[in-house]
Short mmCIF file of C-alpha atoms and ligand atoms in Angstrom, two decimals:
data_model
loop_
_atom_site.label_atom_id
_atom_site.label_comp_id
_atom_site.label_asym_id
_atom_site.label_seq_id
_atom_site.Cartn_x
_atom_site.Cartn_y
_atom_site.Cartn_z
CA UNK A 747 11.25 0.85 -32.30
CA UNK A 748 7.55 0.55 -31.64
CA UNK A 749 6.62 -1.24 -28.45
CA UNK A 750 5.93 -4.38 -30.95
CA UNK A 751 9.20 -4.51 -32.14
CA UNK A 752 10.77 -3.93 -28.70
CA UNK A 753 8.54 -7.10 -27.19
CA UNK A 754 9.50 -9.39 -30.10
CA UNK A 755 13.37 -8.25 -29.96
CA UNK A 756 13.67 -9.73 -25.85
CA UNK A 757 11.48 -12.52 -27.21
CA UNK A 758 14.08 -13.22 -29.98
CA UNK A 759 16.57 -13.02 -27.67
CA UNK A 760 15.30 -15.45 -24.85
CA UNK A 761 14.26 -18.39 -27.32
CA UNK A 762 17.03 -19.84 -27.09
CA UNK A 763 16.37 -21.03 -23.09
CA UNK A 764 14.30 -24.05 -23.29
CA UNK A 765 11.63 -22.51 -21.32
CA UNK A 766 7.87 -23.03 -22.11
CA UNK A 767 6.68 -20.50 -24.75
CA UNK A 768 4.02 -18.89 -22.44
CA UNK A 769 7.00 -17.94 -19.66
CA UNK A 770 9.39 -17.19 -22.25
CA UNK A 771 6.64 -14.15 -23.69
CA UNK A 772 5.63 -13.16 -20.13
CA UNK A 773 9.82 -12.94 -19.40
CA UNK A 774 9.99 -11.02 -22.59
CA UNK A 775 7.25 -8.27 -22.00
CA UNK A 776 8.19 -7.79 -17.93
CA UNK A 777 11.59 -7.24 -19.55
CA UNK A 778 10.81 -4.61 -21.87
CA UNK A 779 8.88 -3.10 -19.34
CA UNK A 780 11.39 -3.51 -16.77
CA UNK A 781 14.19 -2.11 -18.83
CA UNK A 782 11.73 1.13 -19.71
CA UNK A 783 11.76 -0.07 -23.43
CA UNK A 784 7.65 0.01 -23.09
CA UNK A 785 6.28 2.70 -20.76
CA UNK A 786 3.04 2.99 -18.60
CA UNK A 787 0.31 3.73 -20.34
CA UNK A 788 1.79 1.94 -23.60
CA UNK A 789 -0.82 -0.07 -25.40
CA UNK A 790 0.10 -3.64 -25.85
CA UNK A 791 0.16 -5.40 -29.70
CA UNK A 792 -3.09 -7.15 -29.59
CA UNK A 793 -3.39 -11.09 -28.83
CA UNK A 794 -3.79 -11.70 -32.77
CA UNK A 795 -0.76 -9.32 -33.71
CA UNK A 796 1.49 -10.83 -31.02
CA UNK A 797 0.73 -14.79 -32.06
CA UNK A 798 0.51 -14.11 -36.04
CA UNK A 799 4.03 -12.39 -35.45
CA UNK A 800 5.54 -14.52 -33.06
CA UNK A 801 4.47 -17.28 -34.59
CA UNK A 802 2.28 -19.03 -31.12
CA UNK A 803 -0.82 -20.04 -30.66
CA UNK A 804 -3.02 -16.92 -29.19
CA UNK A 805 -4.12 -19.69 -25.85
CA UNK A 806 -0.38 -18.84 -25.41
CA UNK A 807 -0.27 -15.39 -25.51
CA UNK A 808 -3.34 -15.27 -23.25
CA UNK A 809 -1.58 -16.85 -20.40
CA UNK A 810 1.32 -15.23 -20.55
CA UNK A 811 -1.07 -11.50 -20.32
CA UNK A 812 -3.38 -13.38 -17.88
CA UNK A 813 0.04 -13.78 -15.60
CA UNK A 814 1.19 -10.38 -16.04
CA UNK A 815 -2.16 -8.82 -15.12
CA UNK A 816 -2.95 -10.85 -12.17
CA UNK A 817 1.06 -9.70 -11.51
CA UNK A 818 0.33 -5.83 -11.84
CA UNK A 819 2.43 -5.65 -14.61
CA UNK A 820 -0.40 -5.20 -17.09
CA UNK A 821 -4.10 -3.64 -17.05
CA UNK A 822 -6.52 -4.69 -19.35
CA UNK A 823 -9.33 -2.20 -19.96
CA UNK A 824 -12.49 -3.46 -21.06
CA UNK A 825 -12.73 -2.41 -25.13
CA UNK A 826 -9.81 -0.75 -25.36
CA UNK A 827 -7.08 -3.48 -25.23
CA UNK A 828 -4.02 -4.12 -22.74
CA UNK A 829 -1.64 -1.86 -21.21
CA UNK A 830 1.68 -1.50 -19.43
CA UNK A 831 0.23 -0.64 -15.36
CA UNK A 832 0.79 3.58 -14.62
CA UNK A 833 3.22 3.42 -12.34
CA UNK A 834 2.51 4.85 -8.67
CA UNK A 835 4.18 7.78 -7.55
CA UNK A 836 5.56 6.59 -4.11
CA UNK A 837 5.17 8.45 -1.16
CA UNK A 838 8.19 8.90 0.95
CA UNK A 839 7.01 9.40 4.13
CA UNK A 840 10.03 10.20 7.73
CA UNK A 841 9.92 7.63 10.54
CA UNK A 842 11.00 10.48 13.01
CA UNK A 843 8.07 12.56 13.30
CA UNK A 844 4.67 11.95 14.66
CA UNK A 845 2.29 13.22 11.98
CA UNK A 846 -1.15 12.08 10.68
CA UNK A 847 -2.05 10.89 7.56
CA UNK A 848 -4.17 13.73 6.89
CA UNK A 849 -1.07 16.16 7.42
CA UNK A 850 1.29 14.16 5.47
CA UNK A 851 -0.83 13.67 2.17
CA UNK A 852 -2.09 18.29 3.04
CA UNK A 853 2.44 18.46 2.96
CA UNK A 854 2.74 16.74 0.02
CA UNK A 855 -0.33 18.96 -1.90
CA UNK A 856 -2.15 15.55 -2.53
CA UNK A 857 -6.17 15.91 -1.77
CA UNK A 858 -7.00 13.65 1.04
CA UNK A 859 -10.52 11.27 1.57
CA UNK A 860 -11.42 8.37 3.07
CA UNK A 861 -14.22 5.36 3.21
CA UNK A 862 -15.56 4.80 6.25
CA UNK A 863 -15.33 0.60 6.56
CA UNK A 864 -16.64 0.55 10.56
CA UNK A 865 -16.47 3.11 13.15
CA UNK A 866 -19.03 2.31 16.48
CA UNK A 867 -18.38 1.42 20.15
CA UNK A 868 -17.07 -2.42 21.12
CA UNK A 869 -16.35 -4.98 23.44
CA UNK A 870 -12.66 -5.02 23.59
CA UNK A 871 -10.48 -7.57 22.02
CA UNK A 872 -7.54 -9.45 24.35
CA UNK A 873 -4.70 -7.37 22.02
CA UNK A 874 -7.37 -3.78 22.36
CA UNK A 875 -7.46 -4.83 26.51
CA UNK A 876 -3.84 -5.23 26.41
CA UNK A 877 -2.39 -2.53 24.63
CA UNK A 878 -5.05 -0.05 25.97
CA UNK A 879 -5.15 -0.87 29.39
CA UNK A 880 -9.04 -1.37 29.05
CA UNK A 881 -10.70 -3.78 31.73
CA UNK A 882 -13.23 -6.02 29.71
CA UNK A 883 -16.52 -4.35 31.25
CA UNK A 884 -15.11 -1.08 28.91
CA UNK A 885 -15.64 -0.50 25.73
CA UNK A 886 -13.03 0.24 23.06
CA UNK A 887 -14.14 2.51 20.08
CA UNK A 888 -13.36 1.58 16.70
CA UNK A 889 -12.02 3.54 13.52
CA UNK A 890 -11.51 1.99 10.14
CA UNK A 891 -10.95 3.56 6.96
CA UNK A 892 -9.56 3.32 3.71
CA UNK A 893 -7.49 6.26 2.82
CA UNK A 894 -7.09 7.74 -0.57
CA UNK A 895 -5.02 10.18 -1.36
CA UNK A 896 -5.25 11.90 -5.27
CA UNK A 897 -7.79 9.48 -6.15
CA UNK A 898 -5.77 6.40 -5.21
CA UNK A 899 -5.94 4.12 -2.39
CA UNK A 900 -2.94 4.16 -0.53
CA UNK A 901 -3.49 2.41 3.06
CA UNK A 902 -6.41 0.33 4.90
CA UNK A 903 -6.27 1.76 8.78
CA UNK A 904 -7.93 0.25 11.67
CA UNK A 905 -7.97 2.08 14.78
CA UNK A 906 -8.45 1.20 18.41
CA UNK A 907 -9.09 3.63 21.11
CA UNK A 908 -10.94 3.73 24.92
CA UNK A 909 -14.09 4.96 24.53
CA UNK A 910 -13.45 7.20 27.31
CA UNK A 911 -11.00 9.09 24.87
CA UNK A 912 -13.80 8.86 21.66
CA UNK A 913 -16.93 7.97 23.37
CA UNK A 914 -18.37 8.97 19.76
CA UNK A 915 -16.65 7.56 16.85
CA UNK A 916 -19.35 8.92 14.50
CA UNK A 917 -18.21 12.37 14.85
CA UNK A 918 -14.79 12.68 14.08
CA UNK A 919 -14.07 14.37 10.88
CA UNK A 920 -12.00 13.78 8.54
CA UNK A 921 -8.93 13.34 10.94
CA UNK A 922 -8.89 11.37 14.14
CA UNK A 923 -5.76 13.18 15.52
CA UNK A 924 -7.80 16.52 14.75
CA UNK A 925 -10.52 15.42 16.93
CA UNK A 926 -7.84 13.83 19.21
CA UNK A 927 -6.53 17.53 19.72
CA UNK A 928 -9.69 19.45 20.61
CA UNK A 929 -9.72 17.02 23.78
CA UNK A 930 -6.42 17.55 24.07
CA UNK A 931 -5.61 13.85 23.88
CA UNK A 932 -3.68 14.06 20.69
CA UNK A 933 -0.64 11.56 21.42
CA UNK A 934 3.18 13.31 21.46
CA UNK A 935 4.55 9.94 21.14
CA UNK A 936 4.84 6.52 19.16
CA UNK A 937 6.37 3.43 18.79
CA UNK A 938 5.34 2.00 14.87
CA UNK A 939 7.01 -1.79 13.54
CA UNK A 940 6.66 -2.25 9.91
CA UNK A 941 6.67 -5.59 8.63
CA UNK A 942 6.00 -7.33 5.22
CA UNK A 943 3.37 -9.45 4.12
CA UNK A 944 1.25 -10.53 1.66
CA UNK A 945 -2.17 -8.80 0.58
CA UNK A 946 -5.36 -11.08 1.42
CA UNK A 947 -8.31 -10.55 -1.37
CA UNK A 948 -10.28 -7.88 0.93
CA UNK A 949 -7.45 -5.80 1.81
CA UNK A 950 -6.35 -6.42 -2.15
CA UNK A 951 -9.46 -5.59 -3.34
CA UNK A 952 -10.13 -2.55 -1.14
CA UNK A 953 -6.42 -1.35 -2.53
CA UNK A 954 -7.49 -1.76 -6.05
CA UNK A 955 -3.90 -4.32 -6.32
CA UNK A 956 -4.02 -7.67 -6.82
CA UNK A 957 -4.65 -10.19 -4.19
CA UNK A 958 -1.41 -11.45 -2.83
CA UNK A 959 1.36 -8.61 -3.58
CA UNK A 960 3.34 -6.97 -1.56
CA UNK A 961 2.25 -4.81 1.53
CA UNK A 962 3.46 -3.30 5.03
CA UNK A 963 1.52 -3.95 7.94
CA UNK A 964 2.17 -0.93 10.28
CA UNK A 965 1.80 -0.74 14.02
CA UNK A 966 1.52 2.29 15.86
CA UNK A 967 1.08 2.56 19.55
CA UNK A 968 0.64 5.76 20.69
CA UNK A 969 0.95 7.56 23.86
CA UNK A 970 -0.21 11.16 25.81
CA UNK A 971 2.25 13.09 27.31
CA UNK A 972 1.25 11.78 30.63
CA UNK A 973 2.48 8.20 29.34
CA UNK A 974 -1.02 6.56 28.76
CA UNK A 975 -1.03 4.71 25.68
CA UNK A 976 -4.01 6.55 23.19
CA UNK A 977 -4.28 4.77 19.92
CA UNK A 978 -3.63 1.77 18.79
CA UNK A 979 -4.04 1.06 15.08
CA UNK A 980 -3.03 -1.28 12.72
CA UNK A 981 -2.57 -0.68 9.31
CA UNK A 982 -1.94 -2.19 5.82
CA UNK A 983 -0.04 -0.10 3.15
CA UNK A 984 0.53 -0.53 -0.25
CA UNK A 985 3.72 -1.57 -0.79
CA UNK A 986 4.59 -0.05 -4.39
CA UNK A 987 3.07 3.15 -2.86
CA UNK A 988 5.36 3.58 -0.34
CA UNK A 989 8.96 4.31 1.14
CA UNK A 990 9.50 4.91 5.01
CA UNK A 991 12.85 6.73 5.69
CA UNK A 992 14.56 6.78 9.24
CA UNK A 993 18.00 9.25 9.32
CA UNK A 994 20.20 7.10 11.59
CA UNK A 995 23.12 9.09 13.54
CA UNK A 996 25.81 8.00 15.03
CA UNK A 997 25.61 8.87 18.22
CA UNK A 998 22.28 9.67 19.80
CA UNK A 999 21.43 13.21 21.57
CA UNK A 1000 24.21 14.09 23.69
CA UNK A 1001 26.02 10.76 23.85
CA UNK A 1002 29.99 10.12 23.26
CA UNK A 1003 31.50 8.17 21.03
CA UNK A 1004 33.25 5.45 23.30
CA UNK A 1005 36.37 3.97 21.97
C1 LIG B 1947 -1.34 7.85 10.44
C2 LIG B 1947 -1.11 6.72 11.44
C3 LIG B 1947 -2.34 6.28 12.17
C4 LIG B 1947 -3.18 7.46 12.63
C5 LIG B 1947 -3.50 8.35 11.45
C6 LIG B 1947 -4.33 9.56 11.83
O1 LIG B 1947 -1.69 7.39 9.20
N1 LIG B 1947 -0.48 5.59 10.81
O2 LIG B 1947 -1.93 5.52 13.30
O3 LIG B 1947 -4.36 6.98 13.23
O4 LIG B 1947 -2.30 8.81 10.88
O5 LIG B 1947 -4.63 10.24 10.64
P1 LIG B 1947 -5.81 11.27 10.50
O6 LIG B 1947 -5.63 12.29 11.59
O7 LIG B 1947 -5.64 11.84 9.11
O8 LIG B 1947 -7.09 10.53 10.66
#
């Protein structure tokens, strides 16, 4: 069945619910694409095919692709029609060890960049003074980039560091736990939360996803050897890029079971 026919079959079938025609095609095509009938990359009927066949008017059909674009379902590319979104190869990325996003995306074979969004020297924010012990006559240096790994945008991360640690943001590379370790201040520990939310427009935009899906704001505090906290970055992922996976034991290190 051609991706036509498999649209108009789940249309066929849900016509029977009472629901307005425009939610009843945009159920329809999220189905077929849901249940892999229509794959990504698969070119949508066009607006006139899907009306003169369904029998609705095309303002119809319109809103119902409108919807599933703004929803990521859909792409529409500019003279060449609508189709189903690629989907994103996720990234499964271990909660246990303390690696940088430079070495996880080098592990994985995936080429690594980034855009520079700020990097400079700053007067301290009350969270930067808190978490980094800073008094406010120091300065706290600043680090934010978007990261892209094979092409694709993958995380927005902004971090915060004494500038007695980085007293020159402008020259660290490509990594900042590279130029971390040739002070020997890269950190051997960290405490990360995760938590959902909601993509604002910038962060959307800058993700290339639309404004309002689904992300993971990411913590990390981390710390020296000696106990000092380091870094302290916040981060937004994309949430249909990525899946964070913790092994949980039993027991930890050395400890007994107790009845
Ligand atoms: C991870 C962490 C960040 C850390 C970054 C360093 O992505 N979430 O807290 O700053 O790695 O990465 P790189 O050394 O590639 O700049």
């Amino acid at each position: 069945m051609s991706a036509a026919d498999q649209i108009f079959a789940m249309l066929r079938e849900s016509s029977q619910s009472g629901a307005p025609l425009y939610l009843q095609l945009r159920k329809s095509i999220e189905e077929a694409v849901n249940r892999g009938l229509i794959g990504p990359g698969d070119a949508l009927p066009s607006e006139r095919d899907i009306a003169s066949k369904a029998d609705i008017s095309r303002v119809t059909v319109r809103k119902a692709v409108q919807d599933l674009v703004k929803g990521g379902v859909l792409v529409q590319r500019h003279g060449s029609g609508t189709f189903v979104a690629p989907r994103m190869e996720r990234v499964e990325q271990s909660l246990s060890r303390l690696t940088s996003f430079t070495e996880d995306m080098a592990r994985r074979g995936m080429s690594v960049r980034s855009v520079w969004l700020d990097r400079g020297l700053y007067a301290p924010s009350p969270d930067e003074m808190m978490v980094l012990g800073l008094s406010s006559t120091e300065l706290v240096a600043r680090v934010a980039r978007l990261r892209i790994a094979n092409d694709t945008p993958l995380a927005i991360e902004r971090a915060a560091l004494s500038a007695s640690v980085l007293p020159d943001p402008e020259a660290i590379g490509s990594s900042l736990y590279a130029a971390l370790g040739t002070t020997g201040n890269r950190p051997v520990r960290a405490v990360q939360r995760i938590s959902a939310t909601n993509l604002g427009d910038a962060d959307a935009r800058l993700l290339e996803v639309p404004s309002g899906v689904a992300g993971l704001q990411i913590e990390r505090i981390s710390y020296l050897a000696s106990g000092k906290v380091i870094e302290f970055t916040r981060s937004v992922y994309r949430g249909d890029a990525y899946d964070f996976v913790a092994e949980l034991r039993l027991t930890g290190p050395g400890e007994e079971i107790r009845p």
